[in-house]
PDB file of C-alpha atoms in Angstrom:
ATOM      1  CA  ARG A 110     -67.714  51.755  13.813  1.00  0.00           C
ATOM      2  CA  GLY A 111     -70.116  53.027  16.405  1.00  0.00           C
ATOM      3  CA  LEU A 112     -69.700  54.819  19.705  1.00  0.00           C
ATOM      4  CA  TYR A 113     -66.840  52.668  20.974  1.00  0.00           C
ATOM      5  CA  GLN A 114     -64.208  52.474  18.263  1.00  0.00           C
ATOM      6  CA  ARG A 115     -61.770  49.607  18.139  1.00  0.00           C
ATOM      7  CA  LYS A 116     -58.295  50.725  19.095  1.00  0.00           C
ATOM      8  CA  HIS A 117     -55.030  48.993  18.246  1.00  0.00           C
ATOM      9  CA  PHE A 118     -51.743  49.554  20.033  1.00  0.00           C
ATOM     10  CA  TYR A 119     -48.338  49.160  18.404  1.00  0.00           C
ATOM     11  CA  LEU A 120     -44.851  50.072  19.555  1.00  0.00           C
ATOM     12  CA  ASP A 121     -43.282  50.182  16.083  1.00  0.00           C
ATOM     13  CA  VAL A 122     -44.546  51.894  12.946  1.00  0.00           C
ATOM     14  CA  SER A 123     -42.831  51.981   9.547  1.00  0.00           C
ATOM     15  CA  ARG A 124     -43.749  52.936   5.981  1.00  0.00           C
ATOM     16  CA  THR A 125     -41.862  52.562   2.727  1.00  0.00           C
ATOM     17  CA  LEU A 126     -41.648  55.853   0.833  1.00  0.00           C
ATOM     18  CA  CYS A 127     -42.696  55.772  -2.795  1.00  0.00           C
ATOM     19  CA  GLN A 128     -40.349  57.053  -5.491  1.00  0.00           C
ATOM     20  CA  PRO A 129     -41.954  60.069  -7.241  1.00  0.00           C
ATOM     21  CA  GLU A 130     -42.308  59.734 -10.989  1.00  0.00           C
ATOM     22  CA  THR A 131     -40.654  63.111 -11.726  1.00  0.00           C
ATOM     23  CA  LYS A 132     -37.533  62.307  -9.690  1.00  0.00           C
ATOM     24  CA  LEU A 133     -34.547  60.325 -10.850  1.00  0.00           C
ATOM     25  CA  ARG A 134     -33.394  57.434  -8.695  1.00  0.00           C
ATOM     26  CA  ILE A 135     -29.888  58.900  -8.444  1.00  0.00           C
ATOM     27  CA  GLU A 136     -31.115  62.347  -7.444  1.00  0.00           C
ATOM     28  CA  THR A 137     -30.973  63.397  -3.778  1.00  0.00           C
ATOM     29  CA  GLN A 138     -34.427  63.953  -2.307  1.00  0.00           C
ATOM     30  CA  TYR A 139     -35.627  65.516   0.924  1.00  0.00           C
ATOM     31  CA  PHE A 140     -38.747  64.880   2.943  1.00  0.00           C
ATOM     32  CA  TYR A 141     -40.324  66.192   6.127  1.00  0.00           C
ATOM     33  CA  MET A 142     -41.729  64.126   8.971  1.00  0.00           C
ATOM     34  CA  ASP A 143     -44.524  65.363  11.254  1.00  0.00           C
ATOM     35  CA  VAL A 144     -45.149  63.581  14.559  1.00  0.00           C
ATOM     36  CA  SER A 145     -48.156  64.374  16.733  1.00  0.00           C
ATOM     37  CA  THR A 146     -49.791  62.840  19.817  1.00  0.00           C
ATOM     38  CA  LEU A 147     -53.039  63.117  21.749  1.00  0.00           C
ATOM     39  CA  SER A 148     -51.286  62.339  25.028  1.00  0.00           C
ATOM     40  CA  ASN A 149     -51.367  64.911  27.825  1.00  0.00           C
ATOM     41  CA  SER A 150     -47.729  64.176  28.682  1.00  0.00           C
ATOM     42  CA  ASN A 151     -44.585  64.260  26.582  1.00  0.00           C
ATOM     43  CA  ILE A 152     -43.853  61.137  24.560  1.00  0.00           C
ATOM     44  CA  SER A 153     -40.337  60.108  23.588  1.00  0.00           C
ATOM     45  CA  PHE A 154     -39.767  58.384  20.284  1.00  0.00           C
ATOM     46  CA  GLN A 155     -36.972  57.387  17.949  1.00  0.00           C
ATOM     47  CA  LEU A 156     -37.057  58.251  14.254  1.00  0.00           C
ATOM     48  CA  GLN A 157     -34.879  56.351  11.796  1.00  0.00           C
ATOM     49  CA  ALA A 158     -34.689  56.550   7.989  1.00  0.00           C
ATOM     50  CA  GLN A 159     -32.889  53.765   6.179  1.00  0.00           C
ATOM     51  CA  ARG A 160     -32.482  52.610   2.613  1.00  0.00           C
ATOM     52  CA  VAL A 161     -34.433  49.571   1.460  1.00  0.00           C
ATOM     53  CA  GLU A 162     -31.665  47.399   0.059  1.00  0.00           C
ATOM     54  CA  LYS A 163     -33.744  44.493  -1.256  1.00  0.00           C
ATOM     55  CA  PHE A 164     -36.629  46.129  -3.063  1.00  0.00           C
ATOM     56  CA  LEU A 165     -36.706  44.270  -6.400  1.00  0.00           C
ATOM     57  CA  LEU A 166     -38.203  40.813  -6.780  1.00  0.00           C
ATOM     58  CA  HIS A 167     -36.577  38.400  -9.225  1.00  0.00           C
ATOM     59  CA  THR A 168     -38.051  35.535 -11.205  1.00  0.00           C
ATOM     60  CA  ASN A 169     -37.993  32.135  -9.464  1.00  0.00           C
ATOM     61  CA  GLU A 170     -36.198  33.578  -6.420  1.00  0.00           C
ATOM     62  CA  PRO A 171     -38.137  33.265  -3.123  1.00  0.00           C
ATOM     63  CA  PHE A 172     -38.047  36.393  -0.980  1.00  0.00           C
ATOM     64  CA  ASN A 173     -38.704  36.219   2.782  1.00  0.00           C
ATOM     65  CA  PHE A 174     -39.870  39.121   4.930  1.00  0.00           C
ATOM     66  CA  THR A 175     -42.034  39.989   7.928  1.00  0.00           C
ATOM     67  CA  ALA A 176     -45.060  42.298   8.001  1.00  0.00           C
ATOM     68  CA  THR A 177     -47.380  43.623  10.714  1.00  0.00           C
ATOM     69  CA  PRO A 178     -50.478  45.856  10.630  1.00  0.00           C
ATOM     70  CA  SER A 179     -48.310  48.859  11.490  1.00  0.00           C
ATOM     71  CA  GLN A 180     -45.497  47.821   9.142  1.00  0.00           C
ATOM     72  CA  PRO A 181     -46.886  47.067   5.657  1.00  0.00           C
ATOM     73  CA  GLN A 182     -44.451  46.010   2.971  1.00  0.00           C
ATOM     74  CA  TYR A 183     -44.325  46.333  -0.794  1.00  0.00           C
ATOM     75  CA  TYR A 184     -41.762  45.386  -3.416  1.00  0.00           C
ATOM     76  CA  GLU A 185     -41.296  45.907  -7.141  1.00  0.00           C
ATOM     77  CA  TYR A 186     -41.122  43.344  -9.920  1.00  0.00           C
ATOM     78  CA  ILE A 187     -39.921  44.151 -13.453  1.00  0.00           C
ATOM     79  CA  PHE A 188     -40.902  41.875 -16.329  1.00  0.00           C
ATOM     80  CA  PRO A 189     -37.817  40.409 -18.051  1.00  0.00           C
ATOM     81  CA  GLU A 190     -37.612  40.149 -21.818  1.00  0.00           C
ATOM     82  CA  GLY A 191     -39.564  37.226 -23.208  1.00  0.00           C
ATOM     83  CA  ILE A 192     -41.928  36.872 -20.218  1.00  0.00           C
ATOM     84  CA  ASN A 193     -45.446  38.227 -20.723  1.00  0.00           C
ATOM     85  CA  SER A 194     -47.253  36.625 -17.788  1.00  0.00           C
ATOM     86  CA  VAL A 195     -46.195  35.646 -14.268  1.00  0.00           C
ATOM     87  CA  ILE A 196     -47.760  34.123 -11.161  1.00  0.00           C
ATOM     88  CA  VAL A 197     -47.132  35.865  -7.846  1.00  0.00           C
ATOM     89  CA  LYS A 198     -47.219  33.215  -5.090  1.00  0.00           C
ATOM     90  CA  VAL A 199     -47.258  34.163  -1.417  1.00  0.00           C
ATOM     91  CA  THR A 200     -46.968  31.583   1.355  1.00  0.00           C
ATOM     92  CA  SER A 201     -46.789  31.699   5.135  1.00  0.00           C
ATOM     93  CA  PRO A 202     -46.381  29.032   7.830  1.00  0.00           C
ATOM     94  CA  LEU A 203     -49.105  30.779   9.861  1.00  0.00           C
ATOM     95  CA  ALA A 204     -52.780  30.930   8.920  1.00  0.00           C
ATOM     96  CA  PHE A 205     -53.426  34.050  10.991  1.00  0.00           C
ATOM     97  CA  PRO A 206     -53.227  37.008  11.158  1.00  0.00           C
ATOM     98  CA  CYS A 207     -55.273  37.641   8.017  1.00  0.00           C
ATOM     99  CA  THR A 208     -53.301  39.239   5.187  1.00  0.00           C
ATOM    100  CA  VAL A 209     -54.129  41.082   1.974  1.00  0.00           C
ATOM    101  CA  ILE A 210     -51.973  40.648  -1.144  1.00  0.00           C
ATOM    102  CA  SER A 211     -52.336  43.447  -3.693  1.00  0.00           C
ATOM    103  CA  ILE A 212     -50.909  43.967  -7.180  1.00  0.00           C
ATOM    104  CA  GLN A 213     -50.648  47.667  -8.044  1.00  0.00           C
ATOM    105  CA  ASP A 214     -49.220  49.736 -10.855  1.00  0.00           C
ATOM    106  CA  ILE A 215     -46.098  51.833 -10.289  1.00  0.00           C
ATOM    107  CA  LEU A 216     -47.866  54.914  -8.967  1.00  0.00           C
ATOM    108  CA  CYS A 217     -47.517  57.161  -5.934  1.00  0.00           C
ATOM    109  CA  PRO A 218     -48.900  57.033  -3.350  1.00  0.00           C
ATOM    110  CA  VAL A 219     -48.982  53.285  -2.813  1.00  0.00           C
ATOM    111  CA  TYR A 220     -52.183  52.030  -1.191  1.00  0.00           C
ATOM    112  CA  ASP A 221     -50.596  49.987   1.593  1.00  0.00           C
ATOM    113  CA  LEU A 222     -52.979  50.493   4.511  1.00  0.00           C
ATOM    114  CA  ASP A 223     -55.790  48.296   5.763  1.00  0.00           C
ATOM    115  CA  ASN A 224     -58.394  50.952   4.938  1.00  0.00           C
ATOM    116  CA  ASN A 225     -57.316  51.613   1.330  1.00  0.00           C
ATOM    117  CA  VAL A 226     -55.426  48.572  -0.024  1.00  0.00           C
ATOM    118  CA  GLU A 227     -58.580  47.376  -1.806  1.00  0.00           C
ATOM    119  CA  PHE A 228     -59.139  50.631  -3.692  1.00  0.00           C
ATOM    120  CA  ILE A 229     -56.777  49.979  -6.609  1.00  0.00           C
ATOM    121  CA  GLY A 230     -55.312  47.086  -8.574  1.00  0.00           C
ATOM    122  CA  MET A 231     -55.955  43.415  -7.855  1.00  0.00           C
ATOM    123  CA  TYR A 232     -56.052  42.037  -4.327  1.00  0.00           C
ATOM    124  CA  GLN A 233     -56.633  38.754  -2.523  1.00  0.00           C
ATOM    125  CA  THR A 234     -57.012  37.897   1.150  1.00  0.00           C
ATOM    126  CA  MET A 235     -54.906  34.985   2.360  1.00  0.00           C
ATOM    127  CA  THR A 236     -54.176  32.816   5.366  1.00  0.00           C
ATOM    128  CA  GLU A 237     -51.388  30.411   4.340  1.00  0.00           C
ATOM    129  CA  LYS A 238     -51.307  30.584   0.530  1.00  0.00           C
ATOM    130  CA  ALA A 239     -52.227  33.029  -2.219  1.00  0.00           C
ATOM    131  CA  ALA A 240     -51.531  33.325  -5.943  1.00  0.00           C
ATOM    132  CA  ILE A 241     -52.326  36.042  -8.478  1.00  0.00           C
ATOM    133  CA  THR A 242     -51.679  35.873 -12.227  1.00  0.00           C
ATOM    134  CA  VAL A 243     -50.286  39.110 -13.643  1.00  0.00           C
ATOM    135  CA  GLN A 244     -49.988  39.962 -17.339  1.00  0.00           C
ATOM    136  CA  LYS A 245     -47.419  42.330 -18.744  1.00  0.00           C
ATOM    137  CA  LYS A 246     -49.896  44.044 -21.075  1.00  0.00           C
ATOM    138  CA  ASP A 247     -51.840  45.412 -18.096  1.00  0.00           C
ATOM    139  CA  PHE A 248     -48.895  47.530 -16.893  1.00  0.00           C
ATOM    140  CA  PRO A 249     -47.528  50.256 -19.196  1.00  0.00           C
ATOM    141  CA  ARG A 250     -44.139  50.351 -17.411  1.00  0.00           C
ATOM    142  CA  SER A 251     -43.715  46.559 -17.562  1.00  0.00           C
ATOM    143  CA  SER A 252     -43.442  46.474 -13.762  1.00  0.00           C
ATOM    144  CA  PHE A 253     -45.719  46.407 -10.726  1.00  0.00           C
ATOM    145  CA  PHE A 254     -45.770  46.550  -6.928  1.00  0.00           C
ATOM    146  CA  VAL A 255     -46.518  43.524  -4.740  1.00  0.00           C
ATOM    147  CA  VAL A 256     -48.156  45.037  -1.656  1.00  0.00           C
ATOM    148  CA  VAL A 257     -48.601  43.025   1.555  1.00  0.00           C
ATOM    149  CA  VAL A 258     -50.865  44.351   4.305  1.00  0.00           C
ATOM    150  CA  VAL A 259     -51.571  42.487   7.549  1.00  0.00           C
ATOM    151  CA  LYS A 260     -55.102  43.233   8.699  1.00  0.00           C
ATOM    152  CA  THR A 261     -55.886  44.323  12.238  1.00  0.00           C
ATOM    153  CA  GLU A 262     -58.668  41.726  12.479  1.00  0.00           C
ATOM    154  CA  ASP A 263     -59.220  38.236  11.071  1.00  0.00           C
ATOM    155  CA  GLU A 264     -62.888  38.417  10.069  1.00  0.00           C
ATOM    156  CA  ALA A 265     -62.074  38.771   6.344  1.00  0.00           C
ATOM    157  CA  CYS A 266     -60.269  35.396   6.424  1.00  0.00           C
ATOM    158  CA  GLY A 267     -62.909  33.551   8.413  1.00  0.00           C
ATOM    159  CA  GLY A 268     -61.323  34.137  11.805  1.00  0.00           C
ATOM    160  CA  ARG A 269     -63.165  35.078  14.942  1.00  0.00           C
ATOM    161  CA  LEU A 270     -63.550  38.622  16.206  1.00  0.00           C
ATOM    162  CA  ARG A 271     -61.435  39.314  19.257  1.00  0.00           C
ATOM    163  CA  TYR A 272     -62.844  40.647  22.504  1.00  0.00           C
ATOM    164  CA  TYR A 273     -62.920  44.419  22.651  1.00  0.00           C
ATOM    165  CA  PRO A 274     -63.636  46.006  26.056  1.00  0.00           C
ATOM    166  CA  ILE A 275     -66.361  48.607  26.354  1.00  0.00           C
ATOM    167  CA  THR A 276     -64.448  50.890  28.676  1.00  0.00           C
ATOM    168  CA  PRO A 277     -62.017  53.094  26.728  1.00  0.00           C
ATOM    169  CA  GLU A 278     -59.371  52.797  29.443  1.00  0.00           C
ATOM    170  CA  GLU A 279     -59.055  49.016  29.094  1.00  0.00           C
ATOM    171  CA  GLN A 280     -56.745  47.901  26.305  1.00  0.00           C
ATOM    172  CA  PRO A 281     -57.762  44.939  24.124  1.00  0.00           C
ATOM    173  CA  ILE A 282     -55.636  41.806  23.937  1.00  0.00           C
ATOM    174  CA  GLN A 283     -54.346  41.737  20.368  1.00  0.00           C
ATOM    175  CA  GLY A 284     -51.842  38.905  20.507  1.00  0.00           C
ATOM    176  CA  ASN A 285     -49.007  38.594  18.019  1.00  0.00           C
ATOM    177  CA  ARG A 286     -49.937  40.206  14.689  1.00  0.00           C
ATOM    178  CA  SER A 287     -46.560  39.639  13.056  1.00  0.00           C
ATOM    179  CA  LYS A 288     -46.502  37.350  10.027  1.00  0.00           C
ATOM    180  CA  LEU A 289     -43.610  35.754   8.157  1.00  0.00           C
ATOM    181  CA  LEU A 290     -44.204  35.550   4.402  1.00  0.00           C
ATOM    182  CA  THR A 291     -42.439  34.304   1.296  1.00  0.00           C
ATOM    183  CA  VAL A 292     -43.037  35.802  -2.158  1.00  0.00           C
ATOM    184  CA  THR A 293     -42.082  33.909  -5.305  1.00  0.00           C
ATOM    185  CA  VAL A 294     -42.684  35.169  -8.843  1.00  0.00           C
ATOM    186  CA  THR A 295     -42.731  32.393 -11.460  1.00  0.00           C
ATOM    187  CA  PRO A 296     -43.425  32.549 -15.206  1.00  0.00           C
ATOM    188  CA  ALA A 297     -46.970  31.592 -16.129  1.00  0.00           C
ATOM    189  CA  ILE A 298     -47.830  29.309 -19.009  1.00  0.00           C
ATOM    190  CA  SER A 299     -47.228  31.054 -22.322  1.00  0.00           C
ATOM    191  CA  SER A 300     -49.917  31.488 -24.960  1.00  0.00           C
ATOM    192  CA  GLU A 301     -48.018  29.242 -27.377  1.00  0.00           C
ATOM    193  CA  LEU A 302     -47.774  26.438 -24.836  1.00  0.00           C
ATOM    194  CA  TYR A 303     -51.426  26.913 -23.883  1.00  0.00           C
ATOM    195  CA  VAL A 304     -52.564  26.705 -27.514  1.00  0.00           C
ATOM    196  CA  GLY A 305     -50.302  23.714 -28.071  1.00  0.00           C
ATOM    197  CA  SER A 306     -51.793  21.900 -25.078  1.00  0.00           C
ATOM    198  CA  VAL A 307     -55.336  22.608 -26.267  1.00  0.00           C
ATOM    199  CA  LEU A 308     -54.533  21.391 -29.780  1.00  0.00           C
ATOM    200  CA  PHE A 309     -52.893  18.253 -28.371  1.00  0.00           C
ATOM    201  CA  CYS A 310     -56.009  17.430 -26.321  1.00  0.00           C
ATOM    202  CA  LEU A 311     -58.217  18.041 -29.352  1.00  0.00           C
ATOM    203  CA  GLY A 312     -55.964  15.792 -31.425  1.00  0.00           C
ATOM    204  CA  VAL A 313     -56.258  12.989 -28.860  1.00  0.00           C
ATOM    205  CA  PHE A 314     -60.062  13.222 -28.830  1.00  0.00           C
ATOM    206  CA  LEU A 315     -60.244  13.403 -32.630  1.00  0.00           C
ATOM    207  CA  SER A 316     -57.990  10.355 -32.932  1.00  0.00           C
ATOM    208  CA  PHE A 317     -60.417   8.358 -30.760  1.00  0.00           C
ATOM    209  CA  TYR A 318     -63.349   9.500 -32.900  1.00  0.00           C
ATOM    210  CA  LEU A 319     -61.446   8.624 -36.082  1.00  0.00           C
ATOM    211  CA  LEU A 320     -60.477   5.200 -34.745  1.00  0.00           C
ATOM    212  CA  THR A 321     -64.094   4.534 -33.754  1.00  0.00           C
ATOM    213  CA  PHE A 322     -65.298   5.594 -37.214  1.00  0.00           C
ATOM    214  CA  VAL A 323     -62.796   3.335 -38.966  1.00  0.00           C
ATOM    215  CA  ILE A 324     -63.721   0.344 -36.768  1.00  0.00           C
ATOM    216  CA  SER A 325     -67.423   1.017 -37.413  1.00  0.00           C
ATOM    217  CA  CYS A 326     -66.850   1.144 -41.176  1.00  0.00           C
ATOM    218  CA  ILE A 327     -64.860  -2.105 -41.143  1.00  0.00           C
ATOM    219  CA  GLU A 328     -67.519  -3.850 -39.049  1.00  0.00           C
ATOM    220  CA  GLN A 329     -70.277  -2.621 -41.346  1.00  0.00           C
ATOM    221  CA  TRP A 330     -68.352  -3.822 -44.393  1.00  0.00           C
ATOM    222  CA  ARG A 331     -67.895  -7.245 -42.821  1.00  0.00           C
ATOM    223  CA  GLN A 332     -71.609  -7.453 -42.009  1.00  0.00           C
ATOM    224  CA  GLN A 333     -72.540  -6.512 -45.574  1.00  0.00           C
ATOM    225  CA  LYS A 334     -70.107  -9.058 -47.007  1.00  0.00           C
ATOM    226  CA  LYS A 335     -71.430 -11.782 -44.705  1.00  0.00           C
ATOM    227  CA  GLY A 336     -75.018 -10.930 -45.575  1.00  0.00           C
ATOM    228  CA  GLY A 337     -74.242 -11.027 -49.319  1.00  0.00           C
ATOM    229  CA  LEU A 338     -72.615 -14.424 -48.951  1.00  0.00           C
ATOM    230  CA  LEU A 339     -75.650 -15.816 -47.092  1.00  0.00           C
ATOM    231  CA  THR A 340     -77.987 -14.435 -49.750  1.00  0.00           C
ATOM    232  CA  ALA A 341     -75.912 -16.079 -52.473  1.00  0.00           C
ATOM    233  CA  VAL A 342     -76.001 -19.420 -50.638  1.00  0.00           C
ATOM    234  CA  ILE A 343     -79.786 -19.277 -50.118  1.00  0.00           C
ATOM    235  CA  GLY A 344     -80.445 -18.459 -53.807  1.00  0.00           C
ATOM    236  CA  THR A 345     -78.400 -21.344 -55.274  1.00  0.00           C
ATOM    237  CA  SER A 346     -79.476 -24.920 -56.103  1.00  0.00           C
ATOM    238  CA  PRO A 347     -78.676 -27.921 -53.855  1.00  0.00           C
ATOM    239  CA  ASP A 348     -75.868 -29.063 -56.146  1.00  0.00           C
ATOM    240  CA  GLU A 349     -74.368 -25.548 -56.107  1.00  0.00           C
ATOM    241  CA  LYS A 350     -74.731 -25.384 -52.316  1.00  0.00           C
ATOM    242  CA  ALA A 351     -72.851 -28.657 -52.013  1.00  0.00           C
ATOM    243  CA  SER A 352     -70.121 -27.382 -54.277  1.00  0.00           C
ATOM    244  CA  LEU A 353     -69.911 -24.150 -52.258  1.00  0.00           C
ATOM    245  CA  LEU A 354     -69.735 -26.128 -49.043  1.00  0.00           C
TER     246      LEU A 354
END
């Protein structure tokens, strides 16, 4: 990004650990955490590991959570029996900060950072509303991750670029980059219902064409009958005309 890179300052950082494919969910797992700093003085910090209690999304059940650029979130949705397509809807009362919604397969690692969330799966930038249609046939495990990443800048959503000082010592004014979101997964229209709707519309149009054809035939028959009657009247004698009249 040039000589003077844009720096962002956050007091809290969190990441959700991905479940390895070769490990069972009931098996105890261990991990190591490395913390480093470029500061010349000692930095105190607090490290906390906690279980994500609400990780699964359910059909037609809104789920509320908060995300920041330093605290991306992702959750899992499993297709129930009988549902082959769903719509993932994400809403927020705030237009900014700009957010990226991504649909990814159940793979580790999860791409949940601003610089890699667009590398895999389907994604969509959003301000207040977003919706992505997901089909079951595209995911071998019949499940997927809904990844939410709050961007550090709002240019991707049409927002203005914030002021960044030239001097490295001066910190930029970032404002509040926290965003409250609601995710709702609803069943999409089924193929049977879609085909039925298309056939119904075709039936309505065909009925109009059929009605028009029938009316045209009746009108043509009436015109022919009227013309034949006039021809018969013109070709008869005066006495016959009088009798016809």
